[in-house]
Tab-separated table of C-alpha atoms in Angstrom:
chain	number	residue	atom	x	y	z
A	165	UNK	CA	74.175	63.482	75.421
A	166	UNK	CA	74.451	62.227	79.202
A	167	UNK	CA	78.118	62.786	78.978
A	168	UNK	CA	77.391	66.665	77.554
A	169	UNK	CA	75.560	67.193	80.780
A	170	UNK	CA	77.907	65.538	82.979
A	171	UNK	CA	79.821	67.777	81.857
A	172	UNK	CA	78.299	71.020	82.000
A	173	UNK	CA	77.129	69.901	84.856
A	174	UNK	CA	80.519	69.675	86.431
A	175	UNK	CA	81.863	73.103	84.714
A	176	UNK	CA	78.635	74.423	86.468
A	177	UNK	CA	79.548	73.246	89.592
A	178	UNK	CA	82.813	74.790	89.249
A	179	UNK	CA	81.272	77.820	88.384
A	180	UNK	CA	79.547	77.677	91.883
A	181	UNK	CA	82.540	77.222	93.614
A	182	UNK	CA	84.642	80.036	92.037
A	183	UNK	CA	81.979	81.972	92.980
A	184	UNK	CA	81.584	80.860	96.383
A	185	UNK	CA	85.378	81.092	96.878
A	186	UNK	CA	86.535	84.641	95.625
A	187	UNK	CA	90.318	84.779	95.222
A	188	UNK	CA	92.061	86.258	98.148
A	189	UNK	CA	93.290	89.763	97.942
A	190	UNK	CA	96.903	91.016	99.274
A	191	UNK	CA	94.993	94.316	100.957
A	192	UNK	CA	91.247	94.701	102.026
A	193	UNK	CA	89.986	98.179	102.464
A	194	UNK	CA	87.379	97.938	105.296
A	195	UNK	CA	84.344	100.604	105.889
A	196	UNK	CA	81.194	97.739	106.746
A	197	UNK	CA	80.262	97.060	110.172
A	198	UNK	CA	78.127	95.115	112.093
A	199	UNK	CA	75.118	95.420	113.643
A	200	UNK	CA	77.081	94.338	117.470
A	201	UNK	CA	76.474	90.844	117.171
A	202	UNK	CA	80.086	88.705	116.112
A	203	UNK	CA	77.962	85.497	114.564
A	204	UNK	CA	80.243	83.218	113.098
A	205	UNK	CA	77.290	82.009	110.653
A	206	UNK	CA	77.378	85.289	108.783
A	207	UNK	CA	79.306	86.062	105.560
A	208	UNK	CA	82.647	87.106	105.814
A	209	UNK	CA	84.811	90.308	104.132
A	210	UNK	CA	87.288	88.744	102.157
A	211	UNK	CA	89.459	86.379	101.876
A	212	UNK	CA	92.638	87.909	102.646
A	213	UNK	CA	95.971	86.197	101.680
A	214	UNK	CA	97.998	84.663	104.309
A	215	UNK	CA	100.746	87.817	104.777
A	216	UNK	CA	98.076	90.221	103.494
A	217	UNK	CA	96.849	93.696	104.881
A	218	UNK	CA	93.497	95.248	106.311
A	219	UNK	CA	92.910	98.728	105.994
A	220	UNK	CA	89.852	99.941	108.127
A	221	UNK	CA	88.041	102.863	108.679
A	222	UNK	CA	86.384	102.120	111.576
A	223	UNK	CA	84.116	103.490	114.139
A	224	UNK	CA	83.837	105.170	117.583
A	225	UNK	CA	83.068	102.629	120.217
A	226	UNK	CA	81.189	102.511	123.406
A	227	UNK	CA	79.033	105.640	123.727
A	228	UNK	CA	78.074	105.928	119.903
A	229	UNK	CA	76.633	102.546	119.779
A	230	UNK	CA	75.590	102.477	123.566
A	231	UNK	CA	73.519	105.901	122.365
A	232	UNK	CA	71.891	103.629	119.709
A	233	UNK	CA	69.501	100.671	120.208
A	234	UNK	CA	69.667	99.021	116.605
A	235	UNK	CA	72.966	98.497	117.038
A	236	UNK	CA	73.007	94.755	119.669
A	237	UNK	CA	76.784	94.449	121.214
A	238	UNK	CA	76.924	98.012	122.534
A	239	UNK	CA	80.246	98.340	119.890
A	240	UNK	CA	80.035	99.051	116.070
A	241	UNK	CA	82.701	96.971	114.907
A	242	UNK	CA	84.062	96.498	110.988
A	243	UNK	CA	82.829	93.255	109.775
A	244	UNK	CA	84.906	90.062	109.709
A	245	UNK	CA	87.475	89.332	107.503
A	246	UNK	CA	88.410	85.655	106.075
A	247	UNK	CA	92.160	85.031	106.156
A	248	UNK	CA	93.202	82.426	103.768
A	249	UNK	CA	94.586	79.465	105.008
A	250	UNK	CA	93.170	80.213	108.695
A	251	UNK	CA	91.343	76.772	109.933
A	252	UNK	CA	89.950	76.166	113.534
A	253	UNK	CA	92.801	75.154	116.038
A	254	UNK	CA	95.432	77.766	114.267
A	255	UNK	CA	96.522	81.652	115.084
A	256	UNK	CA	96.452	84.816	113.516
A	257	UNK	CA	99.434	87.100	114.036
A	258	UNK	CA	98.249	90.787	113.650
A	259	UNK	CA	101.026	93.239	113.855
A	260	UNK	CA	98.983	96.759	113.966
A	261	UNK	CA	101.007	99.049	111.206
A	262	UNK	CA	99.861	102.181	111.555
A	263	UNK	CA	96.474	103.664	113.950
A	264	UNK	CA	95.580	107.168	112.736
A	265	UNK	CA	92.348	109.393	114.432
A	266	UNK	CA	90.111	111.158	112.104
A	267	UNK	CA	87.688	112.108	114.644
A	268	UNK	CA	88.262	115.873	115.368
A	269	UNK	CA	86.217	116.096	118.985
A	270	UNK	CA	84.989	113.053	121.372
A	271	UNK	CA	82.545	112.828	124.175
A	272	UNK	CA	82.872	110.264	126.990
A	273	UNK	CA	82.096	110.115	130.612
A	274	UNK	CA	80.743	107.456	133.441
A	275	UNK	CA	77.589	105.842	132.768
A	276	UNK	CA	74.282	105.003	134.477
A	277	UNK	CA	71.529	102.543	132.934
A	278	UNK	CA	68.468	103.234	133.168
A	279	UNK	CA	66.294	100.541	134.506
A	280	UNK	CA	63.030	101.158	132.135
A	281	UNK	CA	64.482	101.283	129.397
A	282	UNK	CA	66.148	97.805	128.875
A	283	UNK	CA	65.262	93.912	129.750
A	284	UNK	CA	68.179	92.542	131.341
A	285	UNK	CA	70.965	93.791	129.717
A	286	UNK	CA	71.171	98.045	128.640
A	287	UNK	CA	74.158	96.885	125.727
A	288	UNK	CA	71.737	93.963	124.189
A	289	UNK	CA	68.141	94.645	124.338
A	290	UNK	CA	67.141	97.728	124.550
A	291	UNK	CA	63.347	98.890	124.842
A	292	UNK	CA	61.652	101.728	124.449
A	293	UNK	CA	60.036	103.298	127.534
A	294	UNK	CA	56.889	104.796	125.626
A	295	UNK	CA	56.103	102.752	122.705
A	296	UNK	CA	57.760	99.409	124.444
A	297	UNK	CA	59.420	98.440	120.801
A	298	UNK	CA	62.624	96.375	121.435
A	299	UNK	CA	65.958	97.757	119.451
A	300	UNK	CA	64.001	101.038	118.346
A	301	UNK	CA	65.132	102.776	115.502
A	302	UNK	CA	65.720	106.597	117.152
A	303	UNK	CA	66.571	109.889	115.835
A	304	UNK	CA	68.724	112.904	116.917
A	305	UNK	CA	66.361	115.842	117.825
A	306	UNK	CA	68.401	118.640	119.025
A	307	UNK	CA	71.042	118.238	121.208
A	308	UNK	CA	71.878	117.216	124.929
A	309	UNK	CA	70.571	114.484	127.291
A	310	UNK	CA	66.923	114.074	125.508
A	311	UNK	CA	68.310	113.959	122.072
A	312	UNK	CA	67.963	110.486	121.245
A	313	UNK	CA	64.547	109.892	120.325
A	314	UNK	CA	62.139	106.780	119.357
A	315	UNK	CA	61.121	107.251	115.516
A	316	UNK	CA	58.185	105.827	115.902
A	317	UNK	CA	56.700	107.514	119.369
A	318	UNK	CA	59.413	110.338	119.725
A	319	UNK	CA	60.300	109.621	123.341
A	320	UNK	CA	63.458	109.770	124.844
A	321	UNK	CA	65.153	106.443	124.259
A	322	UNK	CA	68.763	105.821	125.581
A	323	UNK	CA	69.589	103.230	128.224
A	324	UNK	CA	72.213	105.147	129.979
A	325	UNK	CA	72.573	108.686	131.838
A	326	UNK	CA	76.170	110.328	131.392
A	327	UNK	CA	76.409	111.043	135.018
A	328	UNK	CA	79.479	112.951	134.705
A	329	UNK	CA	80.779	113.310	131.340
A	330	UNK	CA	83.115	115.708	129.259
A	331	UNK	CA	83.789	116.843	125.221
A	332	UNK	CA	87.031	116.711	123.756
A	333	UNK	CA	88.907	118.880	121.204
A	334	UNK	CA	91.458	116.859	119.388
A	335	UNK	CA	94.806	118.310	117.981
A	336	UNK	CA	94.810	117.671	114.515
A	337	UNK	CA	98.499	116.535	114.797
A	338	UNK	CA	97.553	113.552	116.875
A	339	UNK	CA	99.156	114.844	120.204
A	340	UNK	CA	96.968	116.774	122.905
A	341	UNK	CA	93.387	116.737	123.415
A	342	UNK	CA	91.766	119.629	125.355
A	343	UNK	CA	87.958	119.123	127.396
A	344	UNK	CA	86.072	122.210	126.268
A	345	UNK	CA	82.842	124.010	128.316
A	346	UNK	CA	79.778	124.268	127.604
A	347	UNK	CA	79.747	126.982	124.387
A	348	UNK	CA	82.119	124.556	123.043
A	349	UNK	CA	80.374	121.436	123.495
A	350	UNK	CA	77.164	122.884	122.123
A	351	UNK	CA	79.338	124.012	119.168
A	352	UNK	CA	80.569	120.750	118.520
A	353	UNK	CA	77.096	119.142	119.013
A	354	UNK	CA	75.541	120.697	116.158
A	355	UNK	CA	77.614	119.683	113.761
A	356	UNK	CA	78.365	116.230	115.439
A	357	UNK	CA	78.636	114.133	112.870
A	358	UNK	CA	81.343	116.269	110.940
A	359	UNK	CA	83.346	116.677	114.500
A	360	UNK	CA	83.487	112.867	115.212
A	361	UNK	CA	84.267	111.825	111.388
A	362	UNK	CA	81.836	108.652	111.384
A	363	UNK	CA	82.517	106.319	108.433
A	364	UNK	CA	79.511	107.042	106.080
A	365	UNK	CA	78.239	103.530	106.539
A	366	UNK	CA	77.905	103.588	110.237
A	367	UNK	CA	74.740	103.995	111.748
A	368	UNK	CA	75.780	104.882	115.366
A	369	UNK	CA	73.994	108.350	116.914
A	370	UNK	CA	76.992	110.517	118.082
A	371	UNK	CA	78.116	110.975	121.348
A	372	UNK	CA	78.915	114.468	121.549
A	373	UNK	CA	75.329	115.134	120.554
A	374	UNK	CA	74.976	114.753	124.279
A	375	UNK	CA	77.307	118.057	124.995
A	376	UNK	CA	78.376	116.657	127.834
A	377	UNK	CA	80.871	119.605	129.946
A	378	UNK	CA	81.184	118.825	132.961
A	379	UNK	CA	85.268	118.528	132.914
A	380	UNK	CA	86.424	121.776	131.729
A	381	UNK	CA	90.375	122.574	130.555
A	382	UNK	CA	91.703	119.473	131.189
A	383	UNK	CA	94.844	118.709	128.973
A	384	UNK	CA	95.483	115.035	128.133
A	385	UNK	CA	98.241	113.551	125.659
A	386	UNK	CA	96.752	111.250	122.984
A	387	UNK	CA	98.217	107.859	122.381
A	388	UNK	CA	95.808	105.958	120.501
A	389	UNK	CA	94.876	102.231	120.328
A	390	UNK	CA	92.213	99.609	119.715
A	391	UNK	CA	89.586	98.308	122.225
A	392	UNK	CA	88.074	95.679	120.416
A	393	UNK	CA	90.622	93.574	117.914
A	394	UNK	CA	90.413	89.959	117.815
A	395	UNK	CA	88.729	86.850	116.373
A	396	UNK	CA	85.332	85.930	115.926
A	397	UNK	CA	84.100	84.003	118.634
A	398	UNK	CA	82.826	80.231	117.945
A	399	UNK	CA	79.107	81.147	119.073
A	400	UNK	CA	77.356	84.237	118.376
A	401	UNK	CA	77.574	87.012	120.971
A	402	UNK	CA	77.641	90.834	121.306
A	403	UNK	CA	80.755	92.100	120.260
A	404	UNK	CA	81.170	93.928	123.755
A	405	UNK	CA	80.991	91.022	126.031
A	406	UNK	CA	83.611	88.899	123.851
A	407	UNK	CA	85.645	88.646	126.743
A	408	UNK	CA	85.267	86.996	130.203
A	409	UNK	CA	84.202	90.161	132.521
A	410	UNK	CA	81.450	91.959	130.084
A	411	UNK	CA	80.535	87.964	129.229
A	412	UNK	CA	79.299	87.112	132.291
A	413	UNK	CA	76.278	89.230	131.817
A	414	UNK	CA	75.596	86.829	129.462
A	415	UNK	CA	74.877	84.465	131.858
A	416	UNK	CA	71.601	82.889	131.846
A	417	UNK	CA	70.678	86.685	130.390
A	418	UNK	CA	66.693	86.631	129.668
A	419	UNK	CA	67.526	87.000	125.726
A	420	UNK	CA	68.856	84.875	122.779
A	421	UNK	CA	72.463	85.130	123.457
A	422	UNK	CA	72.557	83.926	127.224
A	423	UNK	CA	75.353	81.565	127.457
A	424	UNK	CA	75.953	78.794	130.167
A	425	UNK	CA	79.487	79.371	131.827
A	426	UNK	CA	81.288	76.512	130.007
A	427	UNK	CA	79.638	77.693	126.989
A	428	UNK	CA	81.445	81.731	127.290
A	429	UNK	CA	84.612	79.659	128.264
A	430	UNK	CA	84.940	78.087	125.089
A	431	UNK	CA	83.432	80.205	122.181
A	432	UNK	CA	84.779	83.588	123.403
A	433	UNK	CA	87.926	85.089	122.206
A	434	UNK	CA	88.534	88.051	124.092
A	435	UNK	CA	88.727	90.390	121.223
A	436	UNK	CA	87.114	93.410	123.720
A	437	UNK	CA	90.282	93.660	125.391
A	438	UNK	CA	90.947	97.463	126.108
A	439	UNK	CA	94.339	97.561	126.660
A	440	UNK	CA	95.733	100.536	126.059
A	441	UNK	CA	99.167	98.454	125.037
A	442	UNK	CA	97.209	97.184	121.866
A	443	UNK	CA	98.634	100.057	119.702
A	444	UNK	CA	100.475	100.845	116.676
A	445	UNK	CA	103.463	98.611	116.955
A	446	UNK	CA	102.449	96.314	118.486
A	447	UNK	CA	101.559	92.111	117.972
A	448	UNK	CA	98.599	90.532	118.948
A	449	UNK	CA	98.188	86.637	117.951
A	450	UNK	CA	94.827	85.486	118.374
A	451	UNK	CA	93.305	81.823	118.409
A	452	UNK	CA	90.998	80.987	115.701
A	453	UNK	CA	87.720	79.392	116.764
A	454	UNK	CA	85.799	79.872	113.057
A	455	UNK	CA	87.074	79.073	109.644
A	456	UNK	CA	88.954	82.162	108.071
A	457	UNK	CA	89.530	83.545	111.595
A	458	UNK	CA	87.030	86.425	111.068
A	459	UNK	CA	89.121	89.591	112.268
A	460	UNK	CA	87.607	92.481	113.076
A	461	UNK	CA	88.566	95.381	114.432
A	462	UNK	CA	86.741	98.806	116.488
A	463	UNK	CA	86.914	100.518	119.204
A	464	UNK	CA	89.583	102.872	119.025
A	465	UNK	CA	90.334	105.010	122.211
A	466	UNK	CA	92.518	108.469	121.266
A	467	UNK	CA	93.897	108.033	124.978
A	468	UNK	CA	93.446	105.779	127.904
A	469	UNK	CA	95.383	104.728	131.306
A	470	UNK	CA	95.123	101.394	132.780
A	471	UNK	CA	92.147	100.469	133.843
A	472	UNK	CA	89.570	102.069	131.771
A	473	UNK	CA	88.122	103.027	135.668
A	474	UNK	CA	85.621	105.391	134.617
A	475	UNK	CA	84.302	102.509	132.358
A	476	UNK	CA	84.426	104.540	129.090
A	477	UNK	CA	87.160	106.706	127.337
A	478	UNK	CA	87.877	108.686	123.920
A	479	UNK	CA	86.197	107.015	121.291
A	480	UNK	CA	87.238	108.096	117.831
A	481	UNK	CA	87.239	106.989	114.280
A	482	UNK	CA	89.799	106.726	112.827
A	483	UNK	CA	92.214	104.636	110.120
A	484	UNK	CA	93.849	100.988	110.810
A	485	UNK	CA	96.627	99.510	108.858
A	486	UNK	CA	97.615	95.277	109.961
A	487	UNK	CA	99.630	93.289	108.673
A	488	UNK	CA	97.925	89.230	109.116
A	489	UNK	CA	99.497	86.045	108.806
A	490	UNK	CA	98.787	82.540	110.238
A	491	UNK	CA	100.078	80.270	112.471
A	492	UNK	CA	99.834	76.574	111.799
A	493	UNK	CA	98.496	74.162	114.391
A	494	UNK	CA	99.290	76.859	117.469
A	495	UNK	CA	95.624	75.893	119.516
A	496	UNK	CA	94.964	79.055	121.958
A	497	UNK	CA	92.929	79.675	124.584
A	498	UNK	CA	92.932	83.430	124.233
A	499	UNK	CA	95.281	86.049	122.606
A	500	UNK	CA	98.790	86.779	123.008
A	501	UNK	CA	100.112	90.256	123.307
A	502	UNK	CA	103.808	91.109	121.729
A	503	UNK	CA	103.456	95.143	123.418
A	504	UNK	CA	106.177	97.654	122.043
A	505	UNK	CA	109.324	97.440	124.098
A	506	UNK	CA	109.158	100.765	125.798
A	507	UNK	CA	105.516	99.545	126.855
A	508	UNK	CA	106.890	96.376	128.552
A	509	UNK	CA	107.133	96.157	132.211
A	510	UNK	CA	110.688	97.358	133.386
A	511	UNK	CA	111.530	93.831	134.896
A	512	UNK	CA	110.181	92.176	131.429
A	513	UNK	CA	111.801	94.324	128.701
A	514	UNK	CA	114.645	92.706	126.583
A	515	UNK	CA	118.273	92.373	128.375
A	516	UNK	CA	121.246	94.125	127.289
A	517	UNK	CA	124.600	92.502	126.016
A	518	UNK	CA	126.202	93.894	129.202
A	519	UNK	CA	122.959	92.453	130.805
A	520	UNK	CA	123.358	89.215	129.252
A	521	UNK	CA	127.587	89.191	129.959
A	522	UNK	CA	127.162	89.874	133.881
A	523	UNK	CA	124.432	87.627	133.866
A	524	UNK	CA	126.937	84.676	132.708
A	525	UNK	CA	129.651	85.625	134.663
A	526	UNK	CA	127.484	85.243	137.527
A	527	UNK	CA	126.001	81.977	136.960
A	528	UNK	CA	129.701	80.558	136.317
A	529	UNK	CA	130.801	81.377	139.486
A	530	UNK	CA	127.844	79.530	141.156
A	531	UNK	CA	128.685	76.735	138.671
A	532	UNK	CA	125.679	77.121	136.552
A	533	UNK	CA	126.261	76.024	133.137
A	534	UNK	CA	123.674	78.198	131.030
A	535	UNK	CA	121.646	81.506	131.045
A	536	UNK	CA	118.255	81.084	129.572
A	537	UNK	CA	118.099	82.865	126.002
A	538	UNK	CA	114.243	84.392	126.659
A	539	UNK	CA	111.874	86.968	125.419
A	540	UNK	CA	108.835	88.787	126.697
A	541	UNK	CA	105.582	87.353	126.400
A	542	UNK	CA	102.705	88.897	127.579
A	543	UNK	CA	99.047	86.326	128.170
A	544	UNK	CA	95.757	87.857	128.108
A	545	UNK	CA	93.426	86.830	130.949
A	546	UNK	CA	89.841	87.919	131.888
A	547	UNK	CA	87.662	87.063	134.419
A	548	UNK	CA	84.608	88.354	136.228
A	549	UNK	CA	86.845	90.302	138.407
A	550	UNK	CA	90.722	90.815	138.438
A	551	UNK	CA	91.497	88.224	140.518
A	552	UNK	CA	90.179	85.902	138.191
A	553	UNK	CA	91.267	87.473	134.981
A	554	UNK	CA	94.743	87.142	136.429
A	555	UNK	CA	93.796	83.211	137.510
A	556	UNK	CA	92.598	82.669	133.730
A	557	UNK	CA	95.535	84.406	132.362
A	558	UNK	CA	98.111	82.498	134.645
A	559	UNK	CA	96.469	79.088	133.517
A	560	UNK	CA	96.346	80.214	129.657
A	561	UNK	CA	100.117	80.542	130.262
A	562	UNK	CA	100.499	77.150	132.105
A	563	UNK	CA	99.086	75.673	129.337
A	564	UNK	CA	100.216	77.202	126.557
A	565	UNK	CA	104.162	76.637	127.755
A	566	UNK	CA	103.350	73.363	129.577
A	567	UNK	CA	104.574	74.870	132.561
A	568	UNK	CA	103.444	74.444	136.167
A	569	UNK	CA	100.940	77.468	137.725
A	570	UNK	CA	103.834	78.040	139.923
A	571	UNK	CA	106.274	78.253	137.791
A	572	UNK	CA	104.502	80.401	135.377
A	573	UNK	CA	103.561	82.897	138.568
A	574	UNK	CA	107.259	82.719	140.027
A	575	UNK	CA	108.409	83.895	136.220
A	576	UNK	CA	106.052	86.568	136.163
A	577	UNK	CA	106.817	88.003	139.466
A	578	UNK	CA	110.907	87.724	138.659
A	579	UNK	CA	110.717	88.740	135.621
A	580	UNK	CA	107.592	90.429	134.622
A	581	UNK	CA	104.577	92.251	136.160
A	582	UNK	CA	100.653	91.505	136.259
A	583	UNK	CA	98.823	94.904	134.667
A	584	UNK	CA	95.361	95.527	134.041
A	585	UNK	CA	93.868	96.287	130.842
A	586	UNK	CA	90.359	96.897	131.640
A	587	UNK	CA	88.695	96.571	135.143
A	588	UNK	CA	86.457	95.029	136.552
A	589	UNK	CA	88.338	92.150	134.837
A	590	UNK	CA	90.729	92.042	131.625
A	591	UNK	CA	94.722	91.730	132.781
A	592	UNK	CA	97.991	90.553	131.030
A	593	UNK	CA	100.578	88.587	132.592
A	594	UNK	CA	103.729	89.390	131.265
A	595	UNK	CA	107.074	87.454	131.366
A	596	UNK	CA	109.971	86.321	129.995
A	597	UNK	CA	109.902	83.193	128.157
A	598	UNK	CA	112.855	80.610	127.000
A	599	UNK	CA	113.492	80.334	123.382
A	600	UNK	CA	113.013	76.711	123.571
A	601	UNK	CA	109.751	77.131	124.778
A	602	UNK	CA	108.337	79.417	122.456
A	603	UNK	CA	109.713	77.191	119.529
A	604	UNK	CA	107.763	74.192	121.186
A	605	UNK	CA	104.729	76.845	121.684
A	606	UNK	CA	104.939	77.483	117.886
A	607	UNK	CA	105.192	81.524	118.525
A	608	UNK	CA	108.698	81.855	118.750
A	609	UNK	CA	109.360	83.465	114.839
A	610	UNK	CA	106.891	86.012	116.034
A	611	UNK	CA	107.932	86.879	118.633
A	612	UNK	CA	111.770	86.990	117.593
A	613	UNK	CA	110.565	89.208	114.893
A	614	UNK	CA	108.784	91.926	117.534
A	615	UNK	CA	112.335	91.826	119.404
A	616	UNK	CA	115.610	90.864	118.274
């Protein structure tokens, strides 16, 4: 009898496990988000099979969520996904298939908090001016600035003041976006949801409820790419200030995600990286700092130049396809960006046989025996400020190719550029790297694959 209910025992613990460990999938069709917070204690999408594919639907970012105190990061990102295989100390590879907008109107513009209606930080904790709730529920009632309301004391609720903002028409081929006036921002107002094409299980209020119009006619081409993709950071924070420059409001914040310096330095994973380079076609191989990785993915922009200067841009919805494998034993500090050739610097983009031929005919004659065999590389860095985004991303290099600083700054100013992705303080430093080291980096079949 004992041995019976060993046994069943033991086929019931297996039981467990099969349940705890579902079988990972070859593609994961994505439409749950979270509430802003990346926590690496929560459950996991997934698993997805090392060489698998996401599919998302995902969200508009910044003014949605910013518009909408239940949600904590200030971004409604897709939840995490599990990649099989992925264990702490490794890298994902995410080469971004295919980015499609579904949103059919935006509505963006510079932003003002409002001091009343927050306790230290307007993204994070949010309060409610009249009944003093923290992370009110609120409701849309009626359009323009006072539209967000408090359900439970109906006063106006939002943290931030557009103080100079626009609405969008989007081309439904994907090309040209048009600001409209004021008719046409009321028009789109009232039937905002149905303009911006929110996934039915977000919870964000929409921006262009706002009808914002205070750019009118201006033509801009669309070239659409992801904000926020990345890793789930090793601590929980908002998914907004995964990076070093929106981090440091984390900073001793008065909440329950304040972070100590060190603390931001080692858990985050810069997944809020606005780069307008992080588009379809593109790599990006991030660290992992959780089991499984936990990818997520938001934030996608329908146009942006460098900089993000006005601190907010197109948000859309819209319809992700990656591609996911991992990368044994390759320990990072942040991501790595593998941008599209024509998106590289001009001093950084792949040489040309005749390139390549000169360049040997000239070293001969100065009696040097070899030409480096290299490819572009480009290190994300971020910082409080530029200058030390660039500092972080010059040291993530250092490190990463066990080079000097100085070496790794002459490269990039030879043979590469230093760009910014997001100011105050997100930049990549771009470069050429040898062959040899990105074999002894562990990146190399990567990045041979994005360019030869």
């Amino acid at each position: 009898m004992t041995s019976e209910l060993q046994m069943l025992e033991k086929e019931g613990k297996q039981s467990e496990d099969l349940v705890q460990q579902p079988q990972a999938v070859e593609t994961l069709f994505v439409n749950e988000f979270i509430d802003g917070i990346l926590d690496p204690q929560q459950n996991m999408l997934g698993p997805v099979k090392d060489g698998g594919t996401i599919i998302a639907n995902t969200t508009p970012g910044c003014w949605g969520p910013m518009l909408t105190p239940t949600i904590r990061g200030g971004h409604e990102v897709t939840k995490p996904v599990f990649i099989e295989g992925a264990e702490v100390g490794d890298a994902i590879v995410i080469r971004i298939k295919s980015i499609q907008v579904t949103s059919v109107a935006t509505a963006s513009g510079h932003d003002e908090a409002i001091l009343d209606r927050f306790i230290g930080d307007p993204f994070v904790s949010v309060k409610c001016p009249g009944c003093g709730k923290l992370h009110p529920s609120t409701v849309v009632k009626g359009i323009g600035r006072q539209a967000i309301r408090c359900s439970t004391c109906d006063t106006e609720t939002s943290p931030f003041n557009m103080t100079h903002g626009y609405t969008m028409a989007l081309d439904h081929k994907g090309n040209i976006g048009v600001t409209v006036g004021r008719e046409g921002a009321r028009r789109i107002a009232l039937d905002a949801k149905n303009y911006m094409r929110t996934p039915e299980n977000s919870v964000q209020n929409p921006a262009v409820a706002l009808a914002p119009s205070d750019l009118v006619g201006v033509m801009a081409r669309m070239r659409p790419f992801l904000g926020q993709l990345g890793t789930t950071p090793s601590k929980a924070m908002p998914d907004s200030h995964n990076a070093g420059d929106f981090g440091s409001f984390l900073i001793g914040a008065p909440h329950e995600y304040a972070f100590t310096q060190t603390e931001l330095d080692t858990h985050r994973t810069d997944g809020h990286m606005d780069i307008s380079r992080v588009r379809e076609g593109a790599t990006i191989i991030c660290p992992v700092k959780v089991p499984g990785g936990g990818v997520y993915i938001g934030d996608m922009h329908a146009m942006q130049g460098d900089g993000e200067i006005a601190g907010h841009t197109t948000d859309v919805a819209g319809i992700v396809q990656l591609q996911v494998s991992v990368l044994k034993k390759v320990a990072l500090d942040g991501p790595v960006l593998l941008p599209n050739t024509e998106d590289l610097p001009y001093t950084a983009k792949p040489f040309t046989k005749e390139e390549k031929r000169r360049a040997r005919e000239l070293a001969e004659e100065f009696g040097v025996k070899q030409v480096e065999e290299v490819f572009p590389v480009s290190i994300i860095g971020s910082g409080t400020t530029l200058n030390e985004a660039t500092t972080n991303a010059i040291s993530r290099a250092a490190r990463l190719f066990e080079m000097s600083e100085p070496e790794v700054m002459n490269r990039a100013t030879i043979t590469g550029s230093i760009e910014i992705g997001r100011h105050p303080g997100v930049v990549t430093a771009t470069f050429q790297v040898p062959k040899t080291v990105l074999k002894k980096a562990k990146i190399y079949k990567p990045v041979k694959k994005q360019y030869d």
